[in-house]
Short mmCIF file of C-alpha atoms in Angstrom, two decimals:
data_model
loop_
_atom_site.label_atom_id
_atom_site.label_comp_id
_atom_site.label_asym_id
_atom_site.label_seq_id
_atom_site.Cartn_x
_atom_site.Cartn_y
_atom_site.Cartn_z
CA UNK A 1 -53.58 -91.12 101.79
CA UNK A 2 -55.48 -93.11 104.59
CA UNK A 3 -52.84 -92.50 106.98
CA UNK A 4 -52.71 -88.61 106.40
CA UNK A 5 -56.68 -88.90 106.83
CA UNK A 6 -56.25 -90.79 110.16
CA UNK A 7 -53.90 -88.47 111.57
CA UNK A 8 -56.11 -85.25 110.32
CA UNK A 9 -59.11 -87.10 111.95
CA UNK A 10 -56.54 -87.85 115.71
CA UNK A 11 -56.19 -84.21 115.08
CA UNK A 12 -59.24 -82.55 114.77
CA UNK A 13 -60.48 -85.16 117.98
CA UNK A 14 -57.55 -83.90 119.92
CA UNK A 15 -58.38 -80.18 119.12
CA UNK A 16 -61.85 -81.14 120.50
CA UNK A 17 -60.74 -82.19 123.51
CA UNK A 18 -59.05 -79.49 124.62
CA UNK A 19 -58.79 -78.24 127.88
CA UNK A 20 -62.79 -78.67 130.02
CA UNK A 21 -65.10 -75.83 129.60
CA UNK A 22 -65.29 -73.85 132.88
CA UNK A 23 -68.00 -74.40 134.95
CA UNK A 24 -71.26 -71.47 135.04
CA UNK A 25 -70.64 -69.61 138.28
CA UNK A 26 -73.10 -68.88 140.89
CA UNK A 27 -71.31 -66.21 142.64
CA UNK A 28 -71.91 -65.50 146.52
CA UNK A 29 -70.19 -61.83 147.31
CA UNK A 30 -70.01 -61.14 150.97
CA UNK A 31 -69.28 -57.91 152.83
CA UNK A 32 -65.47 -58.91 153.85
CA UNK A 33 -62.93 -62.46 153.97
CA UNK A 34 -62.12 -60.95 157.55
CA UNK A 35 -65.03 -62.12 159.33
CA UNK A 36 -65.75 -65.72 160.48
CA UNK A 37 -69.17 -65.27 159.74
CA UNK A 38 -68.85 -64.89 156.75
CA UNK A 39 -66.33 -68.22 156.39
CA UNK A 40 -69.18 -69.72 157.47
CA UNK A 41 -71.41 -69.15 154.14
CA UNK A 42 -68.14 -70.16 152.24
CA UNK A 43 -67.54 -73.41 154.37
CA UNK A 44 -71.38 -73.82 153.20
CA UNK A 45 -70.72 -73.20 149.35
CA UNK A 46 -67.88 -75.46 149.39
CA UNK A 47 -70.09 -78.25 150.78
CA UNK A 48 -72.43 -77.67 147.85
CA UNK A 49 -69.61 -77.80 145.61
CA UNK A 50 -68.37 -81.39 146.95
CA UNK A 51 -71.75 -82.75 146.97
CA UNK A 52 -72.54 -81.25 143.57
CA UNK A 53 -69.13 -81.81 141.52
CA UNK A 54 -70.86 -83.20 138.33
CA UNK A 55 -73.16 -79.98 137.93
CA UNK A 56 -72.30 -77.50 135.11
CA UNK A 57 -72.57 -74.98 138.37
CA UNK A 58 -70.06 -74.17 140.79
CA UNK A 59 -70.20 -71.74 144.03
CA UNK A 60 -67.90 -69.11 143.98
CA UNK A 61 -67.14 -67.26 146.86
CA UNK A 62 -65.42 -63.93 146.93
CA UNK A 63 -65.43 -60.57 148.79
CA UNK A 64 -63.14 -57.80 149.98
CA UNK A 65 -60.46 -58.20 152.18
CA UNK A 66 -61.90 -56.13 154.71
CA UNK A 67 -65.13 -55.89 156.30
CA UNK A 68 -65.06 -52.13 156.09
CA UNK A 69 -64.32 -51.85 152.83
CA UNK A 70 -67.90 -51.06 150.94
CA UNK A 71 -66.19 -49.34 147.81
CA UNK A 72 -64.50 -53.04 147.63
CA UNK A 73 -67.45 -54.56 147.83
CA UNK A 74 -68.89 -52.49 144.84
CA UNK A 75 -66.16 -53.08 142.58
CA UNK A 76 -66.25 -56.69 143.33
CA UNK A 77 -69.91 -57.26 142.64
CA UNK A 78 -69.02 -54.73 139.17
CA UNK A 79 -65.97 -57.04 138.25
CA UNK A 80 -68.04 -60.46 138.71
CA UNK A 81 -71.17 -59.49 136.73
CA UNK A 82 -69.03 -58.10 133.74
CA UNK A 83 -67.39 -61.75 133.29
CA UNK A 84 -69.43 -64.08 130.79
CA UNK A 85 -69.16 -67.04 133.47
CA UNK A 86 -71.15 -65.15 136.04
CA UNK A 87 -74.67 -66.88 135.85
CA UNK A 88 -76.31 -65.90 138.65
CA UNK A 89 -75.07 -63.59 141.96
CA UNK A 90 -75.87 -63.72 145.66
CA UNK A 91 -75.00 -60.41 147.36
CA UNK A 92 -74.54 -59.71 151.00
CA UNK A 93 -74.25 -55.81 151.06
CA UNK A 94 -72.32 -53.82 153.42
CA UNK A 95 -73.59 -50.36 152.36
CA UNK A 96 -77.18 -51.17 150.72
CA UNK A 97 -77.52 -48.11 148.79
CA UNK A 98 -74.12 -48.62 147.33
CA UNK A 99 -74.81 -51.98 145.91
CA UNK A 100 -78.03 -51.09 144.94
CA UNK A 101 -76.58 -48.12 142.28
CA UNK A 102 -74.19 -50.64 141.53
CA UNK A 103 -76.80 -53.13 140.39
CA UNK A 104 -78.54 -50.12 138.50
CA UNK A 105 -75.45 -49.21 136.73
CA UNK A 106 -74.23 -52.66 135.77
CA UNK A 107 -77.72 -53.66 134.46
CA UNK A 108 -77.37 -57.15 134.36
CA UNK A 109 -79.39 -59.11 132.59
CA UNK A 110 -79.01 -62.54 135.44
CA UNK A 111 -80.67 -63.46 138.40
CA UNK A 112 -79.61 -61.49 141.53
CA UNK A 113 -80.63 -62.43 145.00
CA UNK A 114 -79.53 -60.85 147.91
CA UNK A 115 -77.84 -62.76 150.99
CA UNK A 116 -77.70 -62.36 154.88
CA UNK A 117 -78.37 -58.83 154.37
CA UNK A 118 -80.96 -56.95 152.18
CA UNK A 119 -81.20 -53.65 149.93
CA UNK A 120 -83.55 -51.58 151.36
CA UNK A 121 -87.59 -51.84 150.78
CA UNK A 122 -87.55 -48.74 147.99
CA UNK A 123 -84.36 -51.09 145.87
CA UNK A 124 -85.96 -54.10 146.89
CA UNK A 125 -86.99 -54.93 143.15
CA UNK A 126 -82.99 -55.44 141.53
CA UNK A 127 -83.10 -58.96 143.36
CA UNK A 128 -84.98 -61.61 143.04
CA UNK A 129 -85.18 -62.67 146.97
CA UNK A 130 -83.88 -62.33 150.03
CA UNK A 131 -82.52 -65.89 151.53
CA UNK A 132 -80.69 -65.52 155.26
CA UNK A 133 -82.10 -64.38 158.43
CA UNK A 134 -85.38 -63.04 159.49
CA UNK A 135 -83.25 -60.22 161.21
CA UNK A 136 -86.11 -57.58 162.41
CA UNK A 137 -86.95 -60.70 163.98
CA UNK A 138 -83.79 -61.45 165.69
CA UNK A 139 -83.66 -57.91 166.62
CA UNK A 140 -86.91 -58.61 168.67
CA UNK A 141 -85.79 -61.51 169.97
CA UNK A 142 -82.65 -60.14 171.68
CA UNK A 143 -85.21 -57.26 172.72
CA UNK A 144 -87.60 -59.70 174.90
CA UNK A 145 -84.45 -61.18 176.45
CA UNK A 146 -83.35 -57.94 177.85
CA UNK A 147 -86.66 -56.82 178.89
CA UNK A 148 -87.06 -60.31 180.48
CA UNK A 149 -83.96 -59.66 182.67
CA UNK A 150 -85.30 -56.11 183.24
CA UNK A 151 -88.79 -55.59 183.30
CA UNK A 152 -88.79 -52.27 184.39
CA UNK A 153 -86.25 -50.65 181.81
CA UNK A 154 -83.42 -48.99 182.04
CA UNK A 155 -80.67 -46.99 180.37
CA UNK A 156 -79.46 -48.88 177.14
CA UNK A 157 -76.96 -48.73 174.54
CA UNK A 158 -77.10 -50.47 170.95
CA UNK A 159 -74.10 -51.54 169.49
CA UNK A 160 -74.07 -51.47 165.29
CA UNK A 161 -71.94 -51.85 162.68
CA UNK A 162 -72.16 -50.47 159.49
CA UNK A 163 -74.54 -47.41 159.07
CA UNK A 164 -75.92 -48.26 156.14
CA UNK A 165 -76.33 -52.07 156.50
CA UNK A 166 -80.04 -53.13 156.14
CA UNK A 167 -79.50 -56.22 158.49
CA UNK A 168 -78.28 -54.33 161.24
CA UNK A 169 -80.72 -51.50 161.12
CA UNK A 170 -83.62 -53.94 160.72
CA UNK A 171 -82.42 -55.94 163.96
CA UNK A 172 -82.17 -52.39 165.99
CA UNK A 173 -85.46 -51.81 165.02
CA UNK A 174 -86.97 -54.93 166.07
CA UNK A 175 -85.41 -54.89 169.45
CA UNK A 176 -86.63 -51.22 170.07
CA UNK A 177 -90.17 -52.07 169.54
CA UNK A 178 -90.34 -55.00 171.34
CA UNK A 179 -88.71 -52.80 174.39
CA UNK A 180 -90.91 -50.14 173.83
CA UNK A 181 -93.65 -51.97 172.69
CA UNK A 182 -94.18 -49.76 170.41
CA UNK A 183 -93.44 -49.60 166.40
CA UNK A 184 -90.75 -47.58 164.55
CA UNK A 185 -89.66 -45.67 166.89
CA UNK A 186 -86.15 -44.24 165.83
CA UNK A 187 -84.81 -44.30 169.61
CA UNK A 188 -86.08 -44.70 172.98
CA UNK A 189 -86.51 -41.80 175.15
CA UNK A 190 -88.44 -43.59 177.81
CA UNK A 191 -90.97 -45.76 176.03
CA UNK A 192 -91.19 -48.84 177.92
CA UNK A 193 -89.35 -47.86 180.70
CA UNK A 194 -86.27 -47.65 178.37
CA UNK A 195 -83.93 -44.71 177.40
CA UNK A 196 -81.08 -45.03 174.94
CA UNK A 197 -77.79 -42.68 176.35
CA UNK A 198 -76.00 -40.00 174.72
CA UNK A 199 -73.71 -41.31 171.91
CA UNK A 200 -75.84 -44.45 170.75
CA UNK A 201 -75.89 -46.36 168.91
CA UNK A 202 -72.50 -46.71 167.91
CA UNK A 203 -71.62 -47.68 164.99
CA UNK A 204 -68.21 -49.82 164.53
CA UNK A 205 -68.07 -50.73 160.78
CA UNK A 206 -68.33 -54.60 162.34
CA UNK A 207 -64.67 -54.04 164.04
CA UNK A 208 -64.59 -55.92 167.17
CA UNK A 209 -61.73 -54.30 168.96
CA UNK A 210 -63.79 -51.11 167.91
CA UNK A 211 -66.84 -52.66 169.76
CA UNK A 212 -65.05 -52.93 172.69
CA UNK A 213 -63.56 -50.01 173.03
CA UNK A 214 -67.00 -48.65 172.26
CA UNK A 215 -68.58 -50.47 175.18
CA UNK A 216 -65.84 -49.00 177.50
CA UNK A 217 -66.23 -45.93 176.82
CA UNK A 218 -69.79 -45.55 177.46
CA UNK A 219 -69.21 -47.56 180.56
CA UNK A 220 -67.59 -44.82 181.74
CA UNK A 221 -69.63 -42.31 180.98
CA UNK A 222 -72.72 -43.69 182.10
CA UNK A 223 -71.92 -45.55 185.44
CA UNK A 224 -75.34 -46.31 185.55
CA UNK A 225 -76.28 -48.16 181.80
CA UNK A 226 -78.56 -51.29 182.06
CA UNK A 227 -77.90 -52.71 179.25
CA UNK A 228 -76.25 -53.34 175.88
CA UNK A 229 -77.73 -54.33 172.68
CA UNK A 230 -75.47 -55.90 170.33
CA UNK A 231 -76.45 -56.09 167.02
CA UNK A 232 -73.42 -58.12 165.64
CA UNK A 233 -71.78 -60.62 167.17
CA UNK A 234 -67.75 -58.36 166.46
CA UNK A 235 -66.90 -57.86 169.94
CA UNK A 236 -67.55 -61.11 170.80
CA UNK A 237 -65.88 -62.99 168.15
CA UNK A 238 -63.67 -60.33 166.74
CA UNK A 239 -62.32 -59.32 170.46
CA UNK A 240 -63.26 -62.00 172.51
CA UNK A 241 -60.30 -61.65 175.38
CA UNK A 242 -60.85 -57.63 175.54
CA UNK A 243 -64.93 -58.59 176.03
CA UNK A 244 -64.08 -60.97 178.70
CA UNK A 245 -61.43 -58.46 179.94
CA UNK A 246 -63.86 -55.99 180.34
CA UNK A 247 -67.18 -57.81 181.67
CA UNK A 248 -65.74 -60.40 183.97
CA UNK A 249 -65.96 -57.55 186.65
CA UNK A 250 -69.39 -57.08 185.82
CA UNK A 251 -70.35 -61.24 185.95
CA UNK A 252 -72.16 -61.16 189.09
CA UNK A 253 -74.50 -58.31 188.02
CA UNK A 254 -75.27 -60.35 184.78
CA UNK A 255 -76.27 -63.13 186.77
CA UNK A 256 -78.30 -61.47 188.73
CA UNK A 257 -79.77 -59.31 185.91
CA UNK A 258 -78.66 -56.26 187.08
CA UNK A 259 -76.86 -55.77 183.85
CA UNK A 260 -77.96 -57.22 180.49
CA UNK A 261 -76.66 -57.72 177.33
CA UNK A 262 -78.28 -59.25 174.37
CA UNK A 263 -76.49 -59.96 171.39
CA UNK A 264 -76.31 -60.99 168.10
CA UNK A 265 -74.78 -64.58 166.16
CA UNK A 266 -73.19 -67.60 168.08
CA UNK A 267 -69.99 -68.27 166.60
CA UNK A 268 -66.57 -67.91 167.30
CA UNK A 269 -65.87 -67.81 170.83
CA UNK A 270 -69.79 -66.51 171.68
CA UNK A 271 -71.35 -69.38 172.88
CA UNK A 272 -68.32 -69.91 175.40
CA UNK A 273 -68.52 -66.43 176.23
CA UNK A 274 -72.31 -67.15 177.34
CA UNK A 275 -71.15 -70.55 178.81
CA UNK A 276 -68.99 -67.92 181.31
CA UNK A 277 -72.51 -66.31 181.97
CA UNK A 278 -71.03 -63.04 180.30
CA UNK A 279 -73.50 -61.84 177.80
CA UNK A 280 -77.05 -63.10 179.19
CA UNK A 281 -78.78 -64.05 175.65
CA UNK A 282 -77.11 -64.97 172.29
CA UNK A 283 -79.58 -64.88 169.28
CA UNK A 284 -77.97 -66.88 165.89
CA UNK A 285 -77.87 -67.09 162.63
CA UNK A 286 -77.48 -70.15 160.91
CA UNK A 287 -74.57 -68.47 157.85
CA UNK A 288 -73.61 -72.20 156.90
CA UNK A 289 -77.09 -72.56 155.78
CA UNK A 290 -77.21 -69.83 153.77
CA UNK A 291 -74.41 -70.59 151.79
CA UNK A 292 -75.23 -74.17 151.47
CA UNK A 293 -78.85 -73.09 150.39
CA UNK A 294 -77.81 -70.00 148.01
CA UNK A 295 -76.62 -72.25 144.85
CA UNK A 296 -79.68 -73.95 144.45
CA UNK A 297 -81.65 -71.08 144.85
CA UNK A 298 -79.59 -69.27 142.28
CA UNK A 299 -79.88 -72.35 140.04
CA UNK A 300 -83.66 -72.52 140.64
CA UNK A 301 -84.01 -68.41 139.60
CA UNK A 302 -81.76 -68.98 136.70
CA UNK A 303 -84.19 -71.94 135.45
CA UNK A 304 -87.13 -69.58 136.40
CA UNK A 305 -88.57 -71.67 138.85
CA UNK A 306 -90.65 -70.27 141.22
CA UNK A 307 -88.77 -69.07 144.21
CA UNK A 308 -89.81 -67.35 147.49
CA UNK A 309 -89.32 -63.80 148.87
CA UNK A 310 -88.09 -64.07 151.44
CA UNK A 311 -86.68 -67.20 152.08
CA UNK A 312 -85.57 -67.14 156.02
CA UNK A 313 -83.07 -69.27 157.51
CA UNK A 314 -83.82 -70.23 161.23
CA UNK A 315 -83.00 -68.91 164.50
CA UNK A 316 -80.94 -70.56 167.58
CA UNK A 317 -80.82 -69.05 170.96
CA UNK A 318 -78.49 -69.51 173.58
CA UNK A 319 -78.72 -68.67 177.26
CA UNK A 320 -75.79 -69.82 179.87
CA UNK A 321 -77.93 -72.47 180.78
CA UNK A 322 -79.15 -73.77 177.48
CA UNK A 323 -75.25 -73.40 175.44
CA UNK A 324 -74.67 -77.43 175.37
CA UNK A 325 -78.21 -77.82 173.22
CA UNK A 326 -78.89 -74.41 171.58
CA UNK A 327 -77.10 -74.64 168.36
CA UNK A 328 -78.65 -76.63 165.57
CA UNK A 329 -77.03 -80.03 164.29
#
């Protein structure tokens, strides 16, 4: 009789044992897997994870395949908050409206923050905060070094990406007005000195190859463009021999500020690019932080701690000259 109590106790221990409980994920979804940027934020989740492998919380990082795909996006950010292990969600959306209705219809009753790029002001209220870049900011930023390296103005073109990406349209914005000096204007048609050309800005759903062929084009329609203003960092990254292809005729009048381009991130091949005093101002955006920061930020919403809106992630410019210190350790 013991023994056949012994082995129904063994039994009932061994049932309790079972296989761990999964770990409550804080979910980061980005806009695609196809964009080193955005490997960035993972490579910054992942460091959270390591230094964090005791918590009941884990970082999980997911996204469509493709950059361009915002209906992927959508069903991804449906998918994760429908599964009982979703805790929290960090959201970097391609098409803001989208994700916003998405939010609406899924209703979810956890934390949501948004990540490197916002809803818009009017959806603003489905997340909790905003954590990434200051990005009207940057947008300014990139404006002042153009109008440094043309005082006078000129004929400009903005490179976007996605039409209906907060980030992007925020960081067009800011580097109008601080050309134009001027607020909200919706394009320059002189202000400042500075006229956007026919056929800007062009939008390239964050396709580098697109970017470039983009840039050429207008190259060769306007013989006499000033300037570019990049508002992603694709062509650089995502194209980088076609960029060089196409502006190492052009390096001279970049040195000499005849031509200017200001542009957005610093990773991937951009800094070197600048280092070849190709693009005459790189402003970036620090993604690892983000990533790194998002989990506890998520964890500190979930416990209802108090948490900041917005919470910005810093800023690190990069001129030809300044490449060797401009990125931060």
């Amino acid at each position: 009789m013991r023994k056949s109590l012994l082995l129904a106790a063994v039994a009932v221990m061994a049932l309790g044992a079972g296989p761990a409980l999964a770990k409550k994920q804080l979910v980061i979804v980005v806009k695609g897997l196809d964009n080193p940027f955005f490997e960035a934020i993972n490579q910054g989740c992942q460091k959270w994870n390591s230094e964090n492998a005791s918590s009941e919380y884990e970082c999980f990082y997911t996204g469509p395949a493709s950059t361009s795909d915002e209906a992927g996006e959508a069903q991804i950010v449906q998918d994760m908050l429908s599964k009982p292990d979703t805790v929290a969600m960090a959201i970097s959306p391609s098409n803001a409206p989208l994700i916003a209705q998405t939010i609406k219809s899924a209703n979810p009753s956890i934390p949501i923050m948004t990540l490197d790029a916002d809803l818009s002001k009017e959806d603003a209220g489905l997340r909790k905060t905003y954590l990434g870049t200051d990005n009207y900011l940057m947008g300014y930023k990139i404006g002042e070094y153009i109008k440094k390296g043309k005082p006078d103005g000129g004929k400009i073109c903005t490179i976007e990406g996605n039409p209906a990406a907060d980030n992007i349209l925020r960081r067009a914005q800011g580097m109008r007005d601080a050309l134009s000096g001027q607020k909200d204007l919706p394009a320059l048609a002189g202000e400042g000195g500075w006229t956007e050309v026919a056929g800007c800005p062009v939008f390239t759903n964050d396709d580098g190859a697109k970017g470039v062929q983009a840039m050429t084009d207008i190259l060769a329609a306007n013989p006499d463009l000033d300037a570019f203003g990049i508002m992603g960092g694709w062509p650089l990254f995502g194209a980088p021999q076609p960029y060089r292809d196409l502006f190492k005729p052009m390096a001279e009048k970049i040195a000499k500020n005849e031509f200017v381009i200001g542009a957005a991130d610093t990773i991937g091949d951009e800094v070197a690019i600048a280092k070849e005093g190709l693009v005459t101002a790189l402003v970036g955006q620090r993604p690892f932080e983000m990533g790194y920061k998002a989990p506890s930020v998520m964890i500190d919403l979930i416990e209802g701690k108090p948490v900041e809106d917005p919470v910005f992630t810093g800023l690190d410019e990069c001129t030809k000259d300044t490449v060797d210190t401009c990125i931060q350790k």
